[in-house]
Amino acid sequence: AFGFVPISKPVGGSPAALSSRSLLRSSSPDTSEDIVTDATTSRRSVLNRSLSLLAIGSCLPSYKANAEDSLSTDEETYTVLFSIQLDSTKPEELSELEIECHPDWAPGAAARFKELVELGFYKDSPFFRVLPGFIAQFGISADKEKNKTWMYCDTADKEAVKLCKQPLPDEPRKVPNKKGTLSFASSGKNSRRTQVFINLTDNSGLPNFLDGQGFVPFARIVRGEDIVKKLNDEYKGSVNQGKAAYYGQEYFEKIFPKLSVIRDAKI
């Protein structure tokens, strides 16, 4: 089991004053990032670890989620349009990705995603973990203040603690993690918050078994699947999610400047 501990402020002064080197070397929020295992991981590792997609794990306070914590949902299907900058050197070139969200698949997840889109949480948010033939993951806001409320509770900020959003309680899976579907990432039981991944292949069964790990699709791509294939994947899983959540856009731009970015998201 992976526990949750309060976040600690990185050492080194104001984030605005940090250089690329200090961003890499400074202490980051305490994390214990869990990694979903793909087919290249040994069978022993699979059996010995609690498996989940990369998400801010141990920097989150522990909540006891239950059915009453679920957000109210609109049962009607809705569509989200992402405007994506694939190439960091070509800000004027944007590609569209259309996502169809299904509350009937997972009402809590669909409602949370809608709330985050309407809040602008995903604006300028990068695809920070792209593993070809497996998943493309996003959901750390460029706005560090939004991360403070939605991704972790900064215990040094009493007002932020009051505004902290609780994680979603788990939901039963109704559809498989097929290619083109979207599911929330998690770091254990009742831990879904903001991070979402796109299945780049059929991950429902062999070799990755995401269905068996409890990941619940709530949406699917209906236009722009070819765009997903073009997402920058050179950094693989190198992003430190604790630092990314704490520093926001500054961290991404200084350390991982070539990431593909969601420039806008709207319903």
mmCIF file of N, CA, C and O in Angstrom, residues 125-225:
data_model
loop_
_atom_site.group_PDB
_atom_site.id
_atom_site.type_symbol
_atom_site.label_atom_id
_atom_site.label_comp_id
_atom_site.label_asym_id
_atom_site.label_seq_id
_atom_site.Cartn_x
_atom_site.Cartn_y
_atom_site.Cartn_z
ATOM 1 N N SER A 125 -1.756 22.735 -20.285
ATOM 2 C CA SER A 125 -1.271 21.532 -19.602
ATOM 3 C C SER A 125 -0.629 20.595 -20.620
ATOM 4 O O SER A 125 -1.218 20.292 -21.657
ATOM 5 N N PRO A 126 0.588 20.107 -20.363
ATOM 6 C CA PRO A 126 1.266 19.252 -21.337
ATOM 7 C C PRO A 126 0.898 17.775 -21.212
ATOM 8 O O PRO A 126 0.421 17.320 -20.172
ATOM 9 N N PHE A 127 1.156 17.059 -22.276
ATOM 10 C CA PHE A 127 1.149 15.596 -22.214
ATOM 11 C C PHE A 127 2.514 15.222 -21.648
ATOM 12 O O PHE A 127 3.504 15.135 -22.385
ATOM 13 N N PHE A 128 2.580 15.026 -20.328
ATOM 14 C CA PHE A 128 3.872 14.903 -19.655
ATOM 15 C C PHE A 128 4.431 13.485 -19.641
ATOM 16 O O PHE A 128 5.584 13.269 -19.285
ATOM 17 N N ARG A 129 3.634 12.519 -20.014
ATOM 18 C CA ARG A 129 4.103 11.131 -20.042
ATOM 19 C C ARG A 129 3.511 10.443 -21.255
ATOM 20 O O ARG A 129 2.329 10.097 -21.282
ATOM 21 N N VAL A 130 4.342 10.258 -22.286
ATOM 22 C CA VAL A 130 3.888 9.626 -23.518
ATOM 23 C C VAL A 130 4.746 8.397 -23.775
ATOM 24 O O VAL A 130 5.954 8.493 -24.000
ATOM 25 N N LEU A 131 4.115 7.240 -23.714
ATOM 26 C CA LEU A 131 4.799 5.965 -23.920
ATOM 27 C C LEU A 131 4.185 5.306 -25.154
ATOM 28 O O LEU A 131 3.066 4.780 -25.092
ATOM 29 N N PRO A 132 4.875 5.378 -26.294
ATOM 30 C CA PRO A 132 4.320 4.843 -27.543
ATOM 31 C C PRO A 132 3.851 3.400 -27.390
ATOM 32 O O PRO A 132 4.500 2.576 -26.755
ATOM 33 N N GLY A 133 2.687 3.134 -27.966
ATOM 34 C CA GLY A 133 2.140 1.788 -27.885
ATOM 35 C C GLY A 133 1.545 1.452 -26.536
ATOM 36 O O GLY A 133 1.179 0.299 -26.287
ATOM 37 N N PHE A 134 1.402 2.468 -25.675
ATOM 38 C CA PHE A 134 0.860 2.217 -24.337
ATOM 39 C C PHE A 134 -0.125 3.324 -23.948
ATOM 40 O O PHE A 134 -1.327 3.171 -24.124
ATOM 41 N N ILE A 135 0.377 4.449 -23.446
ATOM 42 C CA ILE A 135 -0.510 5.525 -22.992
ATOM 43 C C ILE A 135 0.085 6.901 -23.276
ATOM 44 O O ILE A 135 1.293 7.056 -23.476
ATOM 45 N N ALA A 136 -0.780 7.918 -23.257
ATOM 46 C CA ALA A 136 -0.381 9.327 -23.274
ATOM 47 C C ALA A 136 -1.115 9.987 -22.113
ATOM 48 O O ALA A 136 -2.353 9.937 -22.050
ATOM 49 N N GLN A 137 -0.388 10.578 -21.192
ATOM 50 C CA GLN A 137 -0.974 11.060 -19.942
ATOM 51 C C GLN A 137 -0.835 12.573 -19.797
ATOM 52 O O GLN A 137 0.181 13.173 -20.138
ATOM 53 N N PHE A 138 -1.884 13.204 -19.259
ATOM 54 C CA PHE A 138 -1.900 14.643 -18.987
ATOM 55 C C PHE A 138 -2.676 14.882 -17.700
ATOM 56 O O PHE A 138 -3.243 13.951 -17.120
ATOM 57 N N GLY A 139 -2.692 16.128 -17.230
ATOM 58 C CA GLY A 139 -3.516 16.421 -16.056
ATOM 59 C C GLY A 139 -2.816 17.105 -14.915
ATOM 60 O O GLY A 139 -3.360 17.181 -13.807
ATOM 61 N N ILE A 140 -1.600 17.641 -15.150
ATOM 62 C CA ILE A 140 -0.955 18.520 -14.170
ATOM 63 C C ILE A 140 -1.094 19.928 -14.730
ATOM 64 O O ILE A 140 -0.589 20.221 -15.810
ATOM 65 N N SER A 141 -1.774 20.793 -14.030
ATOM 66 C CA SER A 141 -2.064 22.122 -14.560
ATOM 67 C C SER A 141 -0.811 22.984 -14.656
ATOM 68 O O SER A 141 0.118 22.864 -13.845
ATOM 69 N N ALA A 142 -0.800 23.873 -15.644
ATOM 70 C CA ALA A 142 0.275 24.862 -15.750
ATOM 71 C C ALA A 142 0.150 25.888 -14.632
ATOM 72 O O ALA A 142 1.128 26.541 -14.265
ATOM 73 N N ASP A 143 -1.053 26.000 -14.077
ATOM 74 C CA ASP A 143 -1.333 26.942 -12.987
ATOM 75 C C ASP A 143 -1.074 26.245 -11.645
ATOM 76 O O ASP A 143 -1.862 25.410 -11.211
ATOM 77 N N LYS A 144 0.016 26.595 -10.998
ATOM 78 C CA LYS A 144 0.382 25.923 -9.749
ATOM 79 C C LYS A 144 -0.642 26.135 -8.642
ATOM 80 O O LYS A 144 -0.763 25.306 -7.734
ATOM 81 N N GLU A 145 -1.397 27.236 -8.690
ATOM 82 C CA GLU A 145 -2.427 27.476 -7.678
ATOM 83 C C GLU A 145 -3.577 26.484 -7.832
ATOM 84 O O GLU A 145 -4.156 26.047 -6.840
ATOM 85 N N LYS A 146 -3.905 26.152 -9.051
ATOM 86 C CA LYS A 146 -4.951 25.147 -9.278
ATOM 87 C C LYS A 146 -4.479 23.779 -8.785
ATOM 88 O O LYS A 146 -5.252 23.008 -8.212
ATOM 89 N N ASN A 147 -3.208 23.475 -9.005
ATOM 90 C CA ASN A 147 -2.670 22.201 -8.517
ATOM 91 C C ASN A 147 -2.752 22.121 -7.000
ATOM 92 O O ASN A 147 -3.012 21.057 -6.429
ATOM 93 N N LYS A 148 -2.530 23.256 -6.350
ATOM 94 C CA LYS A 148 -2.542 23.301 -4.886
ATOM 95 C C LYS A 148 -3.917 22.904 -4.342
ATOM 96 O O LYS A 148 -4.031 22.295 -3.277
ATOM 97 N N THR A 149 -4.949 23.242 -5.083
ATOM 98 C CA THR A 149 -6.316 22.933 -4.655
ATOM 99 C C THR A 149 -6.770 21.545 -5.104
ATOM 100 O O THR A 149 -7.396 20.810 -4.345
ATOM 101 N N TRP A 150 -6.414 21.179 -6.323
ATOM 102 C CA TRP A 150 -6.965 19.967 -6.916
ATOM 103 C C TRP A 150 -6.071 18.745 -6.816
ATOM 104 O O TRP A 150 -6.566 17.610 -6.827
ATOM 105 N N MET A 151 -4.746 18.952 -6.746
ATOM 106 C CA MET A 151 -3.837 17.811 -6.759
ATOM 107 C C MET A 151 -3.259 17.469 -5.398
ATOM 108 O O MET A 151 -2.928 16.330 -5.125
ATOM 109 N N TYR A 152 -3.081 18.473 -4.573
ATOM 110 C CA TYR A 152 -2.530 18.231 -3.240
ATOM 111 C C TYR A 152 -2.956 19.370 -2.320
ATOM 112 O O TYR A 152 -3.375 20.431 -2.769
ATOM 113 N N CYS A 153 -2.856 19.154 -1.032
ATOM 114 C CA CYS A 153 -3.163 20.198 -0.067
ATOM 115 C C CYS A 153 -1.860 20.727 0.524
ATOM 116 O O CYS A 153 -1.138 19.980 1.175
ATOM 117 N N ASP A 154 -1.559 21.980 0.272
ATOM 118 C CA ASP A 154 -0.372 22.593 0.851
ATOM 119 C C ASP A 154 -0.685 22.887 2.317
ATOM 120 O O ASP A 154 -1.392 23.833 2.644
ATOM 121 N N THR A 155 -0.168 22.071 3.208
ATOM 122 C CA THR A 155 -0.507 22.200 4.623
ATOM 123 C C THR A 155 0.043 23.480 5.245
ATOM 124 O O THR A 155 -0.359 23.854 6.340
ATOM 125 N N ALA A 156 0.955 24.158 4.543
ATOM 126 C CA ALA A 156 1.478 25.428 5.046
ATOM 127 C C ALA A 156 0.537 26.584 4.723
ATOM 128 O O ALA A 156 0.700 27.693 5.222
ATOM 129 N N ASP A 157 -0.441 26.321 3.879
ATOM 130 C CA ASP A 157 -1.400 27.344 3.456
ATOM 131 C C ASP A 157 -2.785 26.950 3.974
ATOM 132 O O ASP A 157 -3.462 26.099 3.406
ATOM 133 N N LYS A 158 -3.209 27.579 5.055
ATOM 134 C CA LYS A 158 -4.478 27.208 5.691
ATOM 135 C C LYS A 158 -5.674 27.423 4.772
ATOM 136 O O LYS A 158 -6.631 26.641 4.788
ATOM 137 N N GLU A 159 -5.618 28.490 3.962
ATOM 138 C CA GLU A 159 -6.722 28.748 3.052
ATOM 139 C C GLU A 159 -6.786 27.681 1.962
ATOM 140 O O GLU A 159 -7.868 27.258 1.556
ATOM 141 N N ALA A 160 -5.620 27.259 1.495
ATOM 142 C CA ALA A 160 -5.576 26.234 0.459
ATOM 143 C C ALA A 160 -6.157 24.921 0.978
ATOM 144 O O ALA A 160 -6.858 24.210 0.259
ATOM 145 N N VAL A 161 -5.866 24.609 2.234
ATOM 146 C CA VAL A 161 -6.389 23.377 2.833
ATOM 147 C C VAL A 161 -7.921 23.407 2.859
ATOM 148 O O VAL A 161 -8.579 22.398 2.577
ATOM 149 N N LYS A 162 -8.490 24.570 3.153
ATOM 150 C CA LYS A 162 -9.946 24.692 3.201
ATOM 151 C C LYS A 162 -10.575 24.435 1.834
ATOM 152 O O LYS A 162 -11.699 23.955 1.735
ATOM 153 N N LEU A 163 -9.847 24.799 0.780
ATOM 154 C CA LEU A 163 -10.377 24.692 -0.575
ATOM 155 C C LEU A 163 -10.063 23.361 -1.249
ATOM 156 O O LEU A 163 -10.508 23.101 -2.352
ATOM 157 N N CYS A 164 -9.288 22.532 -0.569
ATOM 158 C CA CYS A 164 -8.834 21.276 -1.165
ATOM 159 C C CYS A 164 -9.996 20.402 -1.644
ATOM 160 O O CYS A 164 -10.986 20.218 -0.937
ATOM 161 N N LYS A 165 -9.845 19.884 -2.833
ATOM 162 C CA LYS A 165 -10.853 18.993 -3.406
ATOM 163 C C LYS A 165 -10.526 17.542 -3.059
ATOM 164 O O LYS A 165 -9.384 17.115 -3.161
ATOM 165 N N GLN A 166 -11.529 16.818 -2.675
ATOM 166 C CA GLN A 166 -11.312 15.420 -2.329
ATOM 167 C C GLN A 166 -11.226 14.555 -3.581
ATOM 168 O O GLN A 166 -11.804 14.884 -4.621
ATOM 169 N N PRO A 167 -10.495 13.470 -3.503
ATOM 170 C CA PRO A 167 -10.397 12.558 -4.650
ATOM 171 C C PRO A 167 -11.724 11.856 -4.901
ATOM 172 O O PRO A 167 -12.591 11.802 -4.023
ATOM 173 N N LEU A 168 -11.850 11.333 -6.094
ATOM 174 C CA LEU A 168 -13.070 10.619 -6.456
ATOM 175 C C LEU A 168 -13.086 9.213 -5.855
ATOM 176 O O LEU A 168 -12.061 8.538 -5.837
ATOM 177 N N PRO A 169 -14.233 8.786 -5.390
ATOM 178 C CA PRO A 169 -14.340 7.380 -4.965
ATOM 179 C C PRO A 169 -14.288 6.485 -6.200
ATOM 180 O O PRO A 169 -14.623 6.901 -7.309
ATOM 181 N N ASP A 170 -13.850 5.277 -6.026
ATOM 182 C CA ASP A 170 -13.759 4.339 -7.143
ATOM 183 C C ASP A 170 -15.136 4.043 -7.725
ATOM 184 O O ASP A 170 -16.161 4.121 -7.024
ATOM 185 N N GLU A 171 -15.144 3.707 -9.005
ATOM 186 C CA GLU A 171 -16.379 3.354 -9.699
ATOM 187 C C GLU A 171 -16.191 2.015 -10.419
ATOM 188 O O GLU A 171 -15.067 1.654 -10.777
ATOM 189 N N PRO A 172 -17.274 1.287 -10.641
ATOM 190 C CA PRO A 172 -17.158 0.039 -11.394
ATOM 191 C C PRO A 172 -16.868 0.325 -12.866
ATOM 192 O O PRO A 172 -17.327 1.337 -13.407
ATOM 193 N N ARG A 173 -16.096 -0.518 -13.482
ATOM 194 C CA ARG A 173 -15.766 -0.351 -14.894
ATOM 195 C C ARG A 173 -16.869 -0.979 -15.751
ATOM 196 O O ARG A 173 -17.281 -2.102 -15.534
ATOM 197 N N LYS A 174 -17.336 -0.210 -16.744
ATOM 198 C CA LYS A 174 -18.397 -0.702 -17.619
ATOM 199 C C LYS A 174 -17.917 -0.996 -19.034
ATOM 200 O O LYS A 174 -18.568 -1.735 -19.769
ATOM 201 N N VAL A 175 -16.810 -0.355 -19.437
ATOM 202 C CA VAL A 175 -16.242 -0.595 -20.760
ATOM 203 C C VAL A 175 -14.742 -0.850 -20.603
ATOM 204 O O VAL A 175 -14.121 -0.389 -19.640
ATOM 205 N N PRO A 176 -14.137 -1.582 -21.531
ATOM 206 C CA PRO A 176 -12.714 -1.909 -21.420
ATOM 207 C C PRO A 176 -11.799 -0.755 -21.836
ATOM 208 O O PRO A 176 -12.227 0.188 -22.503
ATOM 209 N N ASN A 177 -10.545 -0.844 -21.419
ATOM 210 C CA ASN A 177 -9.531 0.145 -21.784
ATOM 211 C C ASN A 177 -9.016 -0.139 -23.194
ATOM 212 O O ASN A 177 -7.860 -0.508 -23.408
ATOM 213 N N LYS A 178 -9.902 0.047 -24.160
ATOM 214 C CA LYS A 178 -9.561 -0.160 -25.556
ATOM 215 C C LYS A 178 -8.813 1.058 -26.107
ATOM 216 O O LYS A 178 -8.800 2.136 -25.508
ATOM 217 N N LYS A 179 -8.201 0.897 -27.249
ATOM 218 C CA LYS A 179 -7.493 1.985 -27.912
ATOM 219 C C LYS A 179 -8.419 3.176 -28.132
ATOM 220 O O LYS A 179 -9.549 3.026 -28.582
ATOM 221 N N GLY A 180 -7.944 4.364 -27.742
ATOM 222 C CA GLY A 180 -8.718 5.582 -27.938
ATOM 223 C C GLY A 180 -9.617 5.959 -26.785
ATOM 224 O O GLY A 180 -10.242 7.024 -26.813
ATOM 225 N N THR A 181 -9.705 5.118 -25.755
ATOM 226 C CA THR A 181 -10.499 5.480 -24.581
ATOM 227 C C THR A 181 -9.642 6.261 -23.583
ATOM 228 O O THR A 181 -8.416 6.202 -23.603
ATOM 229 N N LEU A 182 -10.311 7.011 -22.694
ATOM 230 C CA LEU A 182 -9.641 7.806 -21.671
ATOM 231 C C LEU A 182 -10.074 7.347 -20.291
ATOM 232 O O LEU A 182 -11.269 7.088 -20.056
ATOM 233 N N SER A 183 -9.133 7.240 -19.378
ATOM 234 C CA SER A 183 -9.401 6.877 -17.986
ATOM 235 C C SER A 183 -8.613 7.800 -17.064
ATOM 236 O O SER A 183 -7.570 8.332 -17.451
ATOM 237 N N PHE A 184 -9.090 7.981 -15.853
ATOM 238 C CA PHE A 184 -8.337 8.725 -14.856
ATOM 239 C C PHE A 184 -7.215 7.862 -14.305
ATOM 240 O O PHE A 184 -7.397 6.666 -14.056
ATOM 241 N N ALA A 185 -6.054 8.469 -14.102
ATOM 242 C CA ALA A 185 -4.950 7.794 -13.430
ATOM 243 C C ALA A 185 -5.228 7.778 -11.933
ATOM 244 O O ALA A 185 -6.040 8.552 -11.427
ATOM 245 N N SER A 186 -4.536 6.894 -11.230
ATOM 246 C CA SER A 186 -4.731 6.815 -9.785
ATOM 247 C C SER A 186 -3.459 6.326 -9.127
ATOM 248 O O SER A 186 -2.540 5.852 -9.787
ATOM 249 N N SER A 187 -3.403 6.453 -7.821
ATOM 250 C CA SER A 187 -2.245 5.966 -7.063
ATOM 251 C C SER A 187 -2.684 4.982 -5.995
ATOM 252 O O SER A 187 -2.006 4.771 -5.008
ATOM 253 N N GLY A 188 -3.845 4.383 -6.181
ATOM 254 C CA GLY A 188 -4.383 3.458 -5.211
ATOM 255 C C GLY A 188 -5.891 3.606 -5.114
ATOM 256 O O GLY A 188 -6.525 4.265 -5.940
ATOM 257 N N LYS A 189 -6.453 3.028 -4.098
ATOM 258 C CA LYS A 189 -7.902 3.049 -3.920
ATOM 259 C C LYS A 189 -8.413 4.470 -3.682
ATOM 260 O O LYS A 189 -7.845 5.228 -2.909
ATOM 261 N N ASN A 190 -9.513 4.823 -4.349
ATOM 262 C CA ASN A 190 -10.175 6.117 -4.161
ATOM 263 C C ASN A 190 -9.203 7.299 -4.257
ATOM 264 O O ASN A 190 -9.184 8.177 -3.414
ATOM 265 N N SER A 191 -8.409 7.331 -5.314
ATOM 266 C CA SER A 191 -7.374 8.369 -5.405
ATOM 267 C C SER A 191 -7.396 9.158 -6.712
ATOM 268 O O SER A 191 -6.487 9.932 -6.988
ATOM 269 N N ARG A 192 -8.417 8.992 -7.538
ATOM 270 C CA ARG A 192 -8.474 9.725 -8.810
ATOM 271 C C ARG A 192 -8.708 11.211 -8.560
ATOM 272 O O ARG A 192 -9.589 11.583 -7.786
ATOM 273 N N ARG A 193 -7.932 12.051 -9.230
ATOM 274 C CA ARG A 193 -8.050 13.494 -9.034
ATOM 275 C C ARG A 193 -8.133 14.263 -10.356
ATOM 276 O O ARG A 193 -9.212 14.672 -10.768
ATOM 277 N N THR A 194 -7.015 14.472 -11.025
ATOM 278 C CA THR A 194 -6.992 15.313 -12.221
ATOM 279 C C THR A 194 -6.309 14.659 -13.413
ATOM 280 O O THR A 194 -6.538 15.059 -14.540
ATOM 281 N N GLN A 195 -5.465 13.680 -13.165
ATOM 282 C CA GLN A 195 -4.672 13.111 -14.241
ATOM 283 C C GLN A 195 -5.449 12.070 -15.042
ATOM 284 O O GLN A 195 -6.138 11.222 -14.474
ATOM 285 N N VAL A 196 -5.299 12.170 -16.354
ATOM 286 C CA VAL A 196 -6.040 11.323 -17.282
ATOM 287 C C VAL A 196 -5.054 10.742 -18.290
ATOM 288 O O VAL A 196 -4.061 11.380 -18.639
ATOM 289 N N PHE A 197 -5.317 9.525 -18.747
ATOM 290 C CA PHE A 197 -4.485 8.958 -19.796
ATOM 291 C C PHE A 197 -5.345 8.479 -20.959
ATOM 292 O O PHE A 197 -6.502 8.086 -20.782
ATOM 293 N N ILE A 198 -4.751 8.558 -22.138
ATOM 294 C CA ILE A 198 -5.366 8.034 -23.354
ATOM 295 C C ILE A 198 -4.730 6.689 -23.648
ATOM 296 O O ILE A 198 -3.500 6.562 -23.672
ATOM 297 N N ASN A 199 -5.530 5.693 -23.856
ATOM 298 C CA ASN A 199 -5.010 4.381 -24.240
ATOM 299 C C ASN A 199 -4.578 4.426 -25.702
ATOM 300 O O ASN A 199 -5.398 4.682 -26.595
ATOM 301 N N LEU A 200 -3.291 4.186 -25.953
ATOM 302 C CA LEU A 200 -2.768 4.232 -27.313
ATOM 303 C C LEU A 200 -2.867 2.882 -28.006
ATOM 304 O O LEU A 200 -2.554 2.765 -29.188
ATOM 305 N N THR A 201 -3.286 1.883 -27.258
ATOM 306 C CA THR A 201 -3.512 0.549 -27.810
ATOM 307 C C THR A 201 -4.587 -0.117 -26.959
ATOM 308 O O THR A 201 -5.107 0.500 -26.016
ATOM 309 N N ASP A 202 -4.924 -1.337 -27.274
ATOM 310 C CA ASP A 202 -5.873 -2.070 -26.443
ATOM 311 C C ASP A 202 -5.145 -2.526 -25.178
ATOM 312 O O ASP A 202 -4.368 -3.478 -25.206
ATOM 313 N N ASN A 203 -5.393 -1.836 -24.068
ATOM 314 C CA ASN A 203 -4.746 -2.149 -22.790
ATOM 315 C C ASN A 203 -5.653 -2.927 -21.849
ATOM 316 O O ASN A 203 -5.372 -3.049 -20.656
ATOM 317 N N SER A 204 -6.740 -3.457 -22.377
ATOM 318 C CA SER A 204 -7.720 -4.110 -21.510
ATOM 319 C C SER A 204 -7.203 -5.437 -20.939
ATOM 320 O O SER A 204 -7.467 -5.772 -19.786
ATOM 321 N N GLY A 205 -6.478 -6.172 -21.763
ATOM 322 C CA GLY A 205 -5.981 -7.475 -21.318
ATOM 323 C C GLY A 205 -4.490 -7.582 -21.498
ATOM 324 O O GLY A 205 -3.755 -6.652 -21.182
ATOM 325 N N LEU A 206 -4.028 -8.710 -22.013
ATOM 326 C CA LEU A 206 -2.604 -8.901 -22.256
ATOM 327 C C LEU A 206 -2.058 -7.818 -23.177
ATOM 328 O O LEU A 206 -2.721 -7.435 -24.129
ATOM 329 N N PRO A 207 -0.832 -7.293 -22.939
ATOM 330 C CA PRO A 207 0.047 -7.674 -21.827
ATOM 331 C C PRO A 207 -0.050 -6.750 -20.611
ATOM 332 O O PRO A 207 0.629 -6.965 -19.628
ATOM 333 N N ASN A 208 -0.865 -5.688 -20.698
ATOM 334 C CA ASN A 208 -0.818 -4.640 -19.663
ATOM 335 C C ASN A 208 -1.929 -4.712 -18.613
ATOM 336 O O ASN A 208 -1.821 -4.117 -17.548
ATOM 337 N N PHE A 209 -3.022 -5.373 -18.908
ATOM 338 C CA PHE A 209 -4.061 -5.659 -17.915
ATOM 339 C C PHE A 209 -4.578 -4.430 -17.166
ATOM 340 O O PHE A 209 -4.736 -4.456 -15.948
ATOM 341 N N LEU A 210 -4.850 -3.329 -17.866
ATOM 342 C CA LEU A 210 -5.344 -2.144 -17.167
ATOM 343 C C LEU A 210 -6.757 -2.344 -16.628
ATOM 344 O O LEU A 210 -7.117 -1.750 -15.616
ATOM 345 N N ASP A 211 -7.541 -3.185 -17.285
ATOM 346 C CA ASP A 211 -8.869 -3.490 -16.752
ATOM 347 C C ASP A 211 -8.735 -4.153 -15.387
ATOM 348 O O ASP A 211 -9.453 -3.815 -14.433
ATOM 349 N N GLY A 212 -7.819 -5.081 -15.283
ATOM 350 C CA GLY A 212 -7.627 -5.792 -14.023
ATOM 351 C C GLY A 212 -7.052 -4.919 -12.922
ATOM 352 O O GLY A 212 -7.192 -5.240 -11.738
ATOM 353 N N GLN A 213 -6.432 -3.808 -13.304
ATOM 354 C CA GLN A 213 -5.862 -2.899 -12.311
ATOM 355 C C GLN A 213 -6.885 -1.860 -11.839
ATOM 356 O O GLN A 213 -6.577 -1.049 -10.980
ATOM 357 N N GLY A 214 -8.073 -1.881 -12.397
ATOM 358 C CA GLY A 214 -9.131 -1.018 -11.885
ATOM 359 C C GLY A 214 -9.286 0.332 -12.557
ATOM 360 O O GLY A 214 -9.985 1.204 -12.036
ATOM 361 N N PHE A 215 -8.660 0.533 -13.724
ATOM 362 C CA PHE A 215 -8.807 1.805 -14.420
ATOM 363 C C PHE A 215 -10.112 1.824 -15.201
ATOM 364 O O PHE A 215 -10.430 0.871 -15.913
ATOM 365 N N VAL A 216 -10.850 2.927 -15.063
ATOM 366 C CA VAL A 216 -12.225 2.989 -15.553
ATOM 367 C C VAL A 216 -12.378 4.025 -16.666
ATOM 368 O O VAL A 216 -12.345 5.228 -16.415
ATOM 369 N N PRO A 217 -12.558 3.602 -17.907
ATOM 370 C CA PRO A 217 -12.771 4.551 -19.000
ATOM 371 C C PRO A 217 -14.060 5.347 -18.810
ATOM 372 O O PRO A 217 -15.066 4.815 -18.332
ATOM 373 N N PHE A 218 -13.991 6.631 -19.192
ATOM 374 C CA PHE A 218 -15.175 7.493 -19.106
ATOM 375 C C PHE A 218 -15.392 8.261 -20.406
ATOM 376 O O PHE A 218 -16.380 8.984 -20.543
ATOM 377 N N ALA A 219 -14.473 8.124 -21.363
ATOM 378 C CA ALA A 219 -14.564 8.886 -22.602
ATOM 379 C C ALA A 219 -13.810 8.168 -23.712
ATOM 380 O O ALA A 219 -13.070 7.219 -23.460
ATOM 381 N N ARG A 220 -13.993 8.667 -24.941
ATOM 382 C CA ARG A 220 -13.284 8.096 -26.077
ATOM 383 C C ARG A 220 -13.013 9.187 -27.109
ATOM 384 O O ARG A 220 -13.731 10.197 -27.179
ATOM 385 N N ILE A 221 -11.969 8.989 -27.889
ATOM 386 C CA ILE A 221 -11.649 9.921 -28.972
ATOM 387 C C ILE A 221 -12.589 9.664 -30.138
ATOM 388 O O ILE A 221 -12.770 8.522 -30.560
ATOM 389 N N VAL A 222 -13.195 10.736 -30.660
ATOM 390 C CA VAL A 222 -14.073 10.588 -31.820
ATOM 391 C C VAL A 222 -13.509 11.295 -33.048
ATOM 392 O O VAL A 222 -13.976 11.063 -34.167
ATOM 393 N N ARG A 223 -12.510 12.154 -32.831
ATOM 394 C CA ARG A 223 -11.846 12.813 -33.961
ATOM 395 C C ARG A 223 -10.434 13.220 -33.557
ATOM 396 O O ARG A 223 -10.231 13.762 -32.473
ATOM 397 N N GLY A 224 -9.474 12.922 -34.421
ATOM 398 C CA GLY A 224 -8.095 13.335 -34.162
ATOM 399 C C GLY A 224 -7.204 12.255 -33.605
ATOM 400 O O GLY A 224 -6.170 12.553 -33.015
ATOM 401 N N GLU A 225 -7.584 11.000 -33.800
ATOM 402 C CA GLU A 225 -6.753 9.914 -33.268
ATOM 403 C C GLU A 225 -5.351 9.939 -33.876
ATOM 404 O O GLU A 225 -4.376 9.527 -33.233
#
